[in-house]
mmCIF file of C-alpha atoms in Angstrom:
data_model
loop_
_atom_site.group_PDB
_atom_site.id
_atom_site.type_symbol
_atom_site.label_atom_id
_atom_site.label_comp_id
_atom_site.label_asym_id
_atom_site.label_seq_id
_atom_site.Cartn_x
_atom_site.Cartn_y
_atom_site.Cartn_z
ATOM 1 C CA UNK A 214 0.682 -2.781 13.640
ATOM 2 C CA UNK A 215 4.568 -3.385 13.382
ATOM 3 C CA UNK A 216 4.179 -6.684 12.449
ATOM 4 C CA UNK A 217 2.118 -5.825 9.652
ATOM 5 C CA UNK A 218 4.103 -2.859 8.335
ATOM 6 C CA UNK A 219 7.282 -5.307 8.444
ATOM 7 C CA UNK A 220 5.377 -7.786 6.248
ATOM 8 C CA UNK A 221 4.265 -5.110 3.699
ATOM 9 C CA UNK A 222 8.405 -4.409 3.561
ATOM 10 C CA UNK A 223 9.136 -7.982 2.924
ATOM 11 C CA UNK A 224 6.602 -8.049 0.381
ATOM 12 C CA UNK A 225 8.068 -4.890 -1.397
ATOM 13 C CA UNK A 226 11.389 -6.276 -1.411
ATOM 14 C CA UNK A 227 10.081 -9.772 -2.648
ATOM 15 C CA UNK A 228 8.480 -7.465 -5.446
ATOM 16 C CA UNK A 229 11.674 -5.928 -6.287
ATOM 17 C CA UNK A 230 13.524 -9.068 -6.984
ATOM 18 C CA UNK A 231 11.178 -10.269 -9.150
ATOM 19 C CA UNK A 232 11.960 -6.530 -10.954
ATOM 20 C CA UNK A 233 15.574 -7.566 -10.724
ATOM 21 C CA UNK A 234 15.318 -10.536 -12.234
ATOM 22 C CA UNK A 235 13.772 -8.793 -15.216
ATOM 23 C CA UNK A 236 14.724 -5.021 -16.177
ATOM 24 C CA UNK A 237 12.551 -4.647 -19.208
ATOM 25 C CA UNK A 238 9.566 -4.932 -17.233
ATOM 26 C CA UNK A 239 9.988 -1.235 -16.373
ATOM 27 C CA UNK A 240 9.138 -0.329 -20.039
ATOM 28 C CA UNK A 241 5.325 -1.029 -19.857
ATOM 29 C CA UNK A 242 4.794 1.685 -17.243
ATOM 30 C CA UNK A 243 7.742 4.204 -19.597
ATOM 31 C CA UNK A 244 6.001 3.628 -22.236
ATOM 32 C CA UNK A 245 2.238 4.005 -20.076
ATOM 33 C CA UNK A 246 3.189 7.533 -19.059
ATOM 34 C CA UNK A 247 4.704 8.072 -22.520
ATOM 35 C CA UNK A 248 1.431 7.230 -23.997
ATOM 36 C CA UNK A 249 -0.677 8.911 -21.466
ATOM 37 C CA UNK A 250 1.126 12.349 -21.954
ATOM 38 C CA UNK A 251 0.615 12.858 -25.210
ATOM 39 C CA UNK A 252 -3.634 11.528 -24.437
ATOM 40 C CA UNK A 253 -3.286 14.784 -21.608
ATOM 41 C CA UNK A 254 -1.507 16.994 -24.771
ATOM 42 C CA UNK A 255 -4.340 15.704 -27.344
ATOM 43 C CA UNK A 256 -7.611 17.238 -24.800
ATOM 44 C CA UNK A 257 -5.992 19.526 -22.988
ATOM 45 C CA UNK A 258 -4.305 21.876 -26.627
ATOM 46 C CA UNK A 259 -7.883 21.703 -28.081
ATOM 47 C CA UNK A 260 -9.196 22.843 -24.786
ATOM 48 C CA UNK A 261 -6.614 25.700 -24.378
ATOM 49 C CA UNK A 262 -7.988 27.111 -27.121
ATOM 50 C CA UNK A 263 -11.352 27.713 -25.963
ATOM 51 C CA UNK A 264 -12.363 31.135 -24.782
ATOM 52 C CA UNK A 265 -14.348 30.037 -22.246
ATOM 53 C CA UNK A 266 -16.308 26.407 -21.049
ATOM 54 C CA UNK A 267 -19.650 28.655 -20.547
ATOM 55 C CA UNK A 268 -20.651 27.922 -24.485
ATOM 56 C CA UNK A 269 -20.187 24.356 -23.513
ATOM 57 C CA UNK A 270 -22.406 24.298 -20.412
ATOM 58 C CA UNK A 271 -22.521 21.883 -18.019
ATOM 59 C CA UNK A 272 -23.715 18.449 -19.722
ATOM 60 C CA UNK A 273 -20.687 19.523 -22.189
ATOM 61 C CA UNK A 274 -18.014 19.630 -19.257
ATOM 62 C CA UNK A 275 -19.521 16.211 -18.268
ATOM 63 C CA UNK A 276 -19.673 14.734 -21.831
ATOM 64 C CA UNK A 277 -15.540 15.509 -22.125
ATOM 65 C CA UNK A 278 -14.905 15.148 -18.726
ATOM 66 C CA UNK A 279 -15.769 11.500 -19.677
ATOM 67 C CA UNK A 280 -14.202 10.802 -22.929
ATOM 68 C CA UNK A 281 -11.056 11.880 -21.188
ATOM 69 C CA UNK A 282 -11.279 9.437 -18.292
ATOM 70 C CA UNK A 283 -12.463 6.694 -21.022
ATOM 71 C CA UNK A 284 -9.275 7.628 -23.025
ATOM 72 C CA UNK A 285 -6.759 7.862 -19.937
ATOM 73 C CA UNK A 286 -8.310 4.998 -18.381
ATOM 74 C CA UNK A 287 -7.959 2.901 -21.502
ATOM 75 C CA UNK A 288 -4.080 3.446 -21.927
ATOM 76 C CA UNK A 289 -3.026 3.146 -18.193
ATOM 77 C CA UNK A 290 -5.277 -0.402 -18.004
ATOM 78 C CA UNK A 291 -4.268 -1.583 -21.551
ATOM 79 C CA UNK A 292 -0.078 -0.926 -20.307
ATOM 80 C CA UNK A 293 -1.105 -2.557 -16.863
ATOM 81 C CA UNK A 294 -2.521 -5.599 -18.571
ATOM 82 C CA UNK A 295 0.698 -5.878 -20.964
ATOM 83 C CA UNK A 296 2.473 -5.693 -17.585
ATOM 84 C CA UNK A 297 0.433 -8.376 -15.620
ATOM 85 C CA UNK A 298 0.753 -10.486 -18.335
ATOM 86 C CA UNK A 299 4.583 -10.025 -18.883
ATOM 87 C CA UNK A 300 4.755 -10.621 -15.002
ATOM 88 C CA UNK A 301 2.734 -14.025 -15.410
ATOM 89 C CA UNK A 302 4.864 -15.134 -17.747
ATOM 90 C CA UNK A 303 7.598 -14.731 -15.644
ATOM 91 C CA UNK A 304 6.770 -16.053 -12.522
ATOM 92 C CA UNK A 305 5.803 -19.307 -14.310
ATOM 93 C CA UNK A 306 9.853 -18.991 -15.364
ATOM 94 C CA UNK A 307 9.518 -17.795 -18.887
ATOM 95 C CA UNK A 308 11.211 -14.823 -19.954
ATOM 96 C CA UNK A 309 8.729 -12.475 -21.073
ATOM 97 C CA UNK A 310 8.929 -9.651 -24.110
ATOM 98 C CA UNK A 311 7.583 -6.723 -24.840
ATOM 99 C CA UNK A 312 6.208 -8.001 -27.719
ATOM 100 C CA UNK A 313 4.831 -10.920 -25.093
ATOM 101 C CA UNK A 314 2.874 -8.489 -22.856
ATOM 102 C CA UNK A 315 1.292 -6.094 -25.823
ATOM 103 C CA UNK A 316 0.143 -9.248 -27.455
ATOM 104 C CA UNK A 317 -1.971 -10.630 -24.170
ATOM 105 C CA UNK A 318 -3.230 -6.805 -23.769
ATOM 106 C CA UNK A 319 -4.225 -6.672 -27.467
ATOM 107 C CA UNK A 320 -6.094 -10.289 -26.899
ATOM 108 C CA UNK A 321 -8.096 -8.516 -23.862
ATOM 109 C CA UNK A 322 -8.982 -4.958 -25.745
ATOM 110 C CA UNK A 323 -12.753 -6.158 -25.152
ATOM 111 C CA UNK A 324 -12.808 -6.301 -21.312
ATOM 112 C CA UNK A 325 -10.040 -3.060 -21.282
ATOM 113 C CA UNK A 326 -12.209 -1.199 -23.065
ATOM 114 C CA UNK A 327 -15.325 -2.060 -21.018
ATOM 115 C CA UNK A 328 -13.046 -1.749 -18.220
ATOM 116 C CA UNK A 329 -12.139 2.073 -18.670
ATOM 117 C CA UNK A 330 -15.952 2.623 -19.417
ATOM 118 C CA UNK A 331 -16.703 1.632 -16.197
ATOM 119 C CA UNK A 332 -14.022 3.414 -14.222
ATOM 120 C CA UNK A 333 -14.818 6.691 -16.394
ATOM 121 C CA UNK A 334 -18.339 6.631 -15.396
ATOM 122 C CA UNK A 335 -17.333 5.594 -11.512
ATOM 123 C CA UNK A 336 -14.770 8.707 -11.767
ATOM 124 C CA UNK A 337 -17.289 11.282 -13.462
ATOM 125 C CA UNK A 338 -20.048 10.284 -10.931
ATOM 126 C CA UNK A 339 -17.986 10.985 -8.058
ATOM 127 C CA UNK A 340 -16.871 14.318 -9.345
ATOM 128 C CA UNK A 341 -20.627 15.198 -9.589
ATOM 129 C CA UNK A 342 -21.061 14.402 -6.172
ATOM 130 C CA UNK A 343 -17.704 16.119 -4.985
ATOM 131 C CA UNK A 344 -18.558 19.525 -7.012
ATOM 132 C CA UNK A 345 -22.388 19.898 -5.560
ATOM 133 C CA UNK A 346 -22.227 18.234 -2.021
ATOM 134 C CA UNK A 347 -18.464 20.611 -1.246
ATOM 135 C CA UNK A 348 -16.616 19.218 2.090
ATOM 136 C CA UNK A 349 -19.190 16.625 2.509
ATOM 137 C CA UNK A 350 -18.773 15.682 -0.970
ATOM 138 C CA UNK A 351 -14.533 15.341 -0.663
ATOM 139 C CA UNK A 352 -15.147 13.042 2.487
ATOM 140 C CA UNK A 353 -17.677 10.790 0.349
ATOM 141 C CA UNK A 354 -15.753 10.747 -2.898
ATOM 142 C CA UNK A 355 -13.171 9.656 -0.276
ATOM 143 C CA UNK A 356 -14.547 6.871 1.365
ATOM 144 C CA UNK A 357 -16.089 6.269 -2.411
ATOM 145 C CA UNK A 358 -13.005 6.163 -4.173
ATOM 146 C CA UNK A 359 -10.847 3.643 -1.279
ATOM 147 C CA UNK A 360 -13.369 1.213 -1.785
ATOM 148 C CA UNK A 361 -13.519 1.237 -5.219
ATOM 149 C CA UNK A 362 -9.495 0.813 -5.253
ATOM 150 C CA UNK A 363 -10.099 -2.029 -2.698
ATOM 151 C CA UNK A 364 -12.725 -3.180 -5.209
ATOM 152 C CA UNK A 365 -10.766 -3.652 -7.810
ATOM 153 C CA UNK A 366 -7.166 -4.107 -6.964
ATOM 154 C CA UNK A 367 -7.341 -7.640 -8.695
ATOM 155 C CA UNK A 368 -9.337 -6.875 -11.870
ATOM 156 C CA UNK A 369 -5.951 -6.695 -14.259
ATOM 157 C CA UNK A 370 -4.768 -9.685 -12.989
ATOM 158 C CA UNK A 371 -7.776 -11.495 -13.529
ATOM 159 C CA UNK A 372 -8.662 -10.346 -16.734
ATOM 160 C CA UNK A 373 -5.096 -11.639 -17.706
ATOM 161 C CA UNK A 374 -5.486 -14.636 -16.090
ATOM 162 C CA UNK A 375 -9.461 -15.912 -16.509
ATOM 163 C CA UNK A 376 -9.871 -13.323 -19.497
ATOM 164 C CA UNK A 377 -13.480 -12.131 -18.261
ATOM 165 C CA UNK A 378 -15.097 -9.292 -19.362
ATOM 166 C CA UNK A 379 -15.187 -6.175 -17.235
ATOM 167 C CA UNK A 380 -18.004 -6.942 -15.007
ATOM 168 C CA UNK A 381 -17.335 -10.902 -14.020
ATOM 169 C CA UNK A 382 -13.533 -9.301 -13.453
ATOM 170 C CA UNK A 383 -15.004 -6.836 -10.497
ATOM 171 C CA UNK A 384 -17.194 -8.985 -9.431
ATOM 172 C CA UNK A 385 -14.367 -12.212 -9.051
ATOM 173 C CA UNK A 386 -11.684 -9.151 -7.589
ATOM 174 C CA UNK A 387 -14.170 -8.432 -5.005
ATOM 175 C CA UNK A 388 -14.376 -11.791 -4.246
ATOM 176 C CA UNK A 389 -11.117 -12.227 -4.274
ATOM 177 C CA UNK A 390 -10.512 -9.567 -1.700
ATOM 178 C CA UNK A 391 -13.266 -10.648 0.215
ATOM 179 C CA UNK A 392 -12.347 -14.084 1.002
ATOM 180 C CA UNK A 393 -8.281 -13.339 2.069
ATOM 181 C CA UNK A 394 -7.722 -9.592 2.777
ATOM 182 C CA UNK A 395 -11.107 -8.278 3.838
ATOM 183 C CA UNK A 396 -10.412 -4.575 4.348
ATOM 184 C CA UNK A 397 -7.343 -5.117 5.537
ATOM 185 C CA UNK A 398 -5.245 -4.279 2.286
ATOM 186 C CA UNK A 399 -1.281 -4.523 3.772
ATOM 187 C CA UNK A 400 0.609 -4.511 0.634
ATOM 188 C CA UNK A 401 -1.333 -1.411 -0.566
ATOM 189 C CA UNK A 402 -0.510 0.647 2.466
ATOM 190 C CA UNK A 403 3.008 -1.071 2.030
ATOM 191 C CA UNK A 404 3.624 -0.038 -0.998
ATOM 192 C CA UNK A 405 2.381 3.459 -0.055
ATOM 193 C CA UNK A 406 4.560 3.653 2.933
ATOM 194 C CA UNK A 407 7.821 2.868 1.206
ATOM 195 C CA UNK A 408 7.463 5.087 -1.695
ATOM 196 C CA UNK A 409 6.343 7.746 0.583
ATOM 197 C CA UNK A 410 9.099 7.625 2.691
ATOM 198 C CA UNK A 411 11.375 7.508 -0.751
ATOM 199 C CA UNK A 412 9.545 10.522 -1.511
ATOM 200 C CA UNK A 413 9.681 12.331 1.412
ATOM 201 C CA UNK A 414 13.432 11.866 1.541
ATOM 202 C CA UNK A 415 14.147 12.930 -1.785
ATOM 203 C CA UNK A 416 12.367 15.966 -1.607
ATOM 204 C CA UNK A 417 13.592 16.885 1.977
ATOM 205 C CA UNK A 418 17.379 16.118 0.722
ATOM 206 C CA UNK A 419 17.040 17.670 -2.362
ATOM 207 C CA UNK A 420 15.482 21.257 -0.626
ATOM 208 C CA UNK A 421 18.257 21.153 2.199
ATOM 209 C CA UNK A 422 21.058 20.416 -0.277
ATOM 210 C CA UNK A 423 19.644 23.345 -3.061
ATOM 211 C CA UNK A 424 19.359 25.688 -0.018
ATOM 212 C CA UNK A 425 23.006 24.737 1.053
ATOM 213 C CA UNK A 426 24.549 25.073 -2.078
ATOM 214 C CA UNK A 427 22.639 28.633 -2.386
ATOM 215 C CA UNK A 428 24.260 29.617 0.779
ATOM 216 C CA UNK A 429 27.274 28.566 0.016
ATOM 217 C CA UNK A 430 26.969 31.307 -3.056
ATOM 218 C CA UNK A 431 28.773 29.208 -5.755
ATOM 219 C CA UNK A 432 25.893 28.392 -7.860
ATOM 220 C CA UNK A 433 24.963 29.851 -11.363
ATOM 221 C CA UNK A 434 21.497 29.558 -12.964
ATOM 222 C CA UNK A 435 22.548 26.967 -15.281
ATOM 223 C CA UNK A 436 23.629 24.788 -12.243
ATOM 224 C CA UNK A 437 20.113 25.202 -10.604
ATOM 225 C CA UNK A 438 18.559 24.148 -13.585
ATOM 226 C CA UNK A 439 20.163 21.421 -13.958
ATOM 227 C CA UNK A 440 20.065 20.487 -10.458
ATOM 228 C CA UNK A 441 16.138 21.195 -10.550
ATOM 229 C CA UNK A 442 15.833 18.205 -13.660
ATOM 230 C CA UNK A 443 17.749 15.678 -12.488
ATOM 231 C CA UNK A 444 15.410 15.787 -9.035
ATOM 232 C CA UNK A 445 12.445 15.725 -11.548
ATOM 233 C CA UNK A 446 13.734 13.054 -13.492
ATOM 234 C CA UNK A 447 14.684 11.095 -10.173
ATOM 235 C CA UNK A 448 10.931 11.591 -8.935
ATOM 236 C CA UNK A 449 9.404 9.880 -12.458
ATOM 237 C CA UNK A 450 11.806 6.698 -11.836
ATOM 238 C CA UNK A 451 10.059 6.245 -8.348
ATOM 239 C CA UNK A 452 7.009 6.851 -9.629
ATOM 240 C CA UNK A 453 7.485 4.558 -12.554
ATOM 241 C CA UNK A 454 9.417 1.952 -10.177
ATOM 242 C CA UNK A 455 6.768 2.398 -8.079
ATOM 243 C CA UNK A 456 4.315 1.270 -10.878
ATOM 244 C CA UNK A 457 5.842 -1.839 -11.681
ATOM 245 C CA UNK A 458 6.075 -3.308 -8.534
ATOM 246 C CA UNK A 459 2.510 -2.667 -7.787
ATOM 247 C CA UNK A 460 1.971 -4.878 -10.959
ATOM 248 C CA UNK A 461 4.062 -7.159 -10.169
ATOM 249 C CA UNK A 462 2.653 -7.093 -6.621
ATOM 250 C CA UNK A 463 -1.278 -7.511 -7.906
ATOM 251 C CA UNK A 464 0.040 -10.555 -10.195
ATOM 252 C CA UNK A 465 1.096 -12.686 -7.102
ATOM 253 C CA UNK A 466 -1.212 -11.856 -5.072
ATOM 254 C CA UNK A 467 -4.325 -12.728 -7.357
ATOM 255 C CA UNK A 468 -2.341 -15.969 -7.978
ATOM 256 C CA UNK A 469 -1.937 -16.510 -3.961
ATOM 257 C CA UNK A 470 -5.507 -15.527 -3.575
ATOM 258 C CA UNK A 471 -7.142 -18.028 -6.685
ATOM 259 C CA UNK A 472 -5.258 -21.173 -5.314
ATOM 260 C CA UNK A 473 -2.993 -20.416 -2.462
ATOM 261 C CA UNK A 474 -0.195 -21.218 -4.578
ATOM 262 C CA UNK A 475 3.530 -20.030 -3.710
ATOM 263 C CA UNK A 476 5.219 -17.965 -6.897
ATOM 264 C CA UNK A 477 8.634 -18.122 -7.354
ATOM 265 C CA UNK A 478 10.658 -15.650 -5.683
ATOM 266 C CA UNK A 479 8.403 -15.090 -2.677
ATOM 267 C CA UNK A 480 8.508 -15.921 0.877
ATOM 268 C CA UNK A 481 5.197 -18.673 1.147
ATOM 269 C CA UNK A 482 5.224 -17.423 4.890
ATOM 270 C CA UNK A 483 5.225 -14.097 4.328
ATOM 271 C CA UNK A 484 2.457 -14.107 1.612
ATOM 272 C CA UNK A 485 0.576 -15.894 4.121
ATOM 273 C CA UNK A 486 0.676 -13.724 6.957
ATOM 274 C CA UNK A 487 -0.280 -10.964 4.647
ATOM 275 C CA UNK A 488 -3.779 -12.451 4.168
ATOM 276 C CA UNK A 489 -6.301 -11.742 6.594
ATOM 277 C CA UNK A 490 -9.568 -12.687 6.383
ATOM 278 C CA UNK A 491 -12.303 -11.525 7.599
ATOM 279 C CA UNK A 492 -14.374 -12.529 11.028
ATOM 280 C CA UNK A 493 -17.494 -14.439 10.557
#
C-alpha cells in the first residue's frame, strides 16, 4: 500500500514538470470552466424562470436533463482533447499552442460529439436508477459510475492519438486498462490523494486563520470579504491545476500503455511499477 501511494506521488510530480515546462497548458482547462459556466448560465436562467417543472412532467425533466449533459459533456471533452493534444505535442518536444490544441480538437468534433452522446445517456440512465431504486440506487450508480471512469480514463487520449470514433475509443481504453492496470488504477487515486490533501489543508488553514483573525477582533467586513475570495480563487487554481495534470497524466500513460514507450520527463521505472496487470 505505501509503495503504491509513493509511486502515485512520483507520478504527480513527474506530471507537474511536464506543467512546468509549459505554463500555457493551464489555459485549456481556464478556458474549459470559462466555457462551461456560461453552458450552466444558458439552462439554468431559462429554467429559473419556470414556475414549476410539473407542466414539464417527467419525460420533459429527462429530455433536458440530457441536452444538458450532451452540452456540458461536449465542452469539457472538446477542452480535454485540445489539452491531450497540446500535451502530445509536447512530449514528442514540440512546443505546442493554443491555436495547436483547438485545431486537433476541431479535427476530432465527430468522435467528441458522439463521445458526449454517450456519456449523457450513461449519466441520465444512472440518475434514473439513483432517483427510483433510493440508497440502493446511490450504491449502484456508485459502483456504476467508478467503472465507467475506469472505463474510459484513456478515451481522450486515444481519440487524439488513433482518431477513432467514440465507440472503437471505449472499446481500445478498456483494453487499454485491461491489459496494464486491471482495476488497480494508482495514478487516479494518486491524483485524488494529493489534491485532497491540498484541499483539506487549505480549507482547514483558511477556517483556523479566519477564526483567529475574528478573535483577535481587528477585522472589518471588507477584510472578510476579501479574505473569503482570495480562498475561492485559490480553490479554482487547484482545481484547474488539478485538471491539467490529469491530462497530462492520461497522455503518458495511454502512450506507456500502446507501446511501453518512455516519454520525456518521466521516470521509465516508475511508470513501470505503476502498471499492474491483472492475474490470469
Amino acid at each position: 500500500m505505501f509503495d503504491r501511494i509513493k509511486r502515485s506521488f512520483d507520478l504527480v510530480r513527474a506530471s507537474a514538470q511536464v506543467l512546468r515546462q509549459d505554463h500555457r497548458l493551464l489555459l485549456f482547462p481556464v478556458i474549459s470552466a470559462a466555457a462551461w459556466l456560461l453552458v450552466v448560465a444558458a439552462f439554468a436562467l431559462p429554467v429559473f424562470g419556470l414556475p414549476s417543472f410539473d407542466h414539464i412532467g417527467r419525460g420533459g425533466f429527462y429530455s433536458l436533463a440530457f441536452l444538458f449533459y450532451v452540452v456540458q459533456y461536449f465542452v469539457i471533452f472538446y477542452f480535454n482533447t485540445a489539452l491531450v493534444g497540446a500535451v502530445m505535442i509536447r512530449l514528442d518536444g514540440g512546443t505546442p499552442t493554443l491555436g495547436d490544441g483547438l485545431r486537433i480538437a476541431n479535427s476530432r468534433l465527430g468522435a467528441i460529439l458522439g463521445y458526449a452522446v454517450i456519456s449523457a445517456t450513461v449519466g441520465v440512465v444512472l440518475r434514473a436508477i439513483q432517483e427510483r431504486l433510493g440508497f440502493v440506487g446511490r450504491l449502484v450508480v456508485g459502483l456504476i459510475g467508478a467503472g465507467w471512469a475506469v472505463a474510459t480514463f484513456l478515451v481522450v487520449p486515444v481519440i487524439v492519438m488513433r482518431d477513432r470514433g467514440p465507440v472503437g475509443s471505449i472499446s481500445e481504453s478498456t483494453a487499454l486498462l485491461k491489459r496494464t492496470w486491471g482495476e488497480n488504477i494508482v495514478g487516479q487515486v494518486g491524483l485524488g490523494a494529493a489534491f485532497g490533501l491540498v484541499y483539506f489543508g487549505l480549507a482547514g488553514g483558511s477556517v483556523l486563520l479566519a477564526m483567529a483573525l475574528l478573535a483577535a477582533g481587528a477585522v472589518s467586513p471588507a477584510f472578510l470579504f476579501l479574505f473569503g475570495a482570495v480562498v475561492v480563487l485559490a480553490f479554482l487554481a487547484c482545481v484547474l491545476f488539478q485538471a491539467t495534470l490529469t491530462g497530462i497524466y492520461s497522455a503518458v500513460l495511454y502512450r506507456y500503455a500502446a507501446d511501453g514507450s518512455g516519454t520525456a520527463g518521466f521516470d521509465n521505472a516508475v511508470l513501470a511499477s505503476s502498471f499492474h496487470s491483472k492475474k490470469p
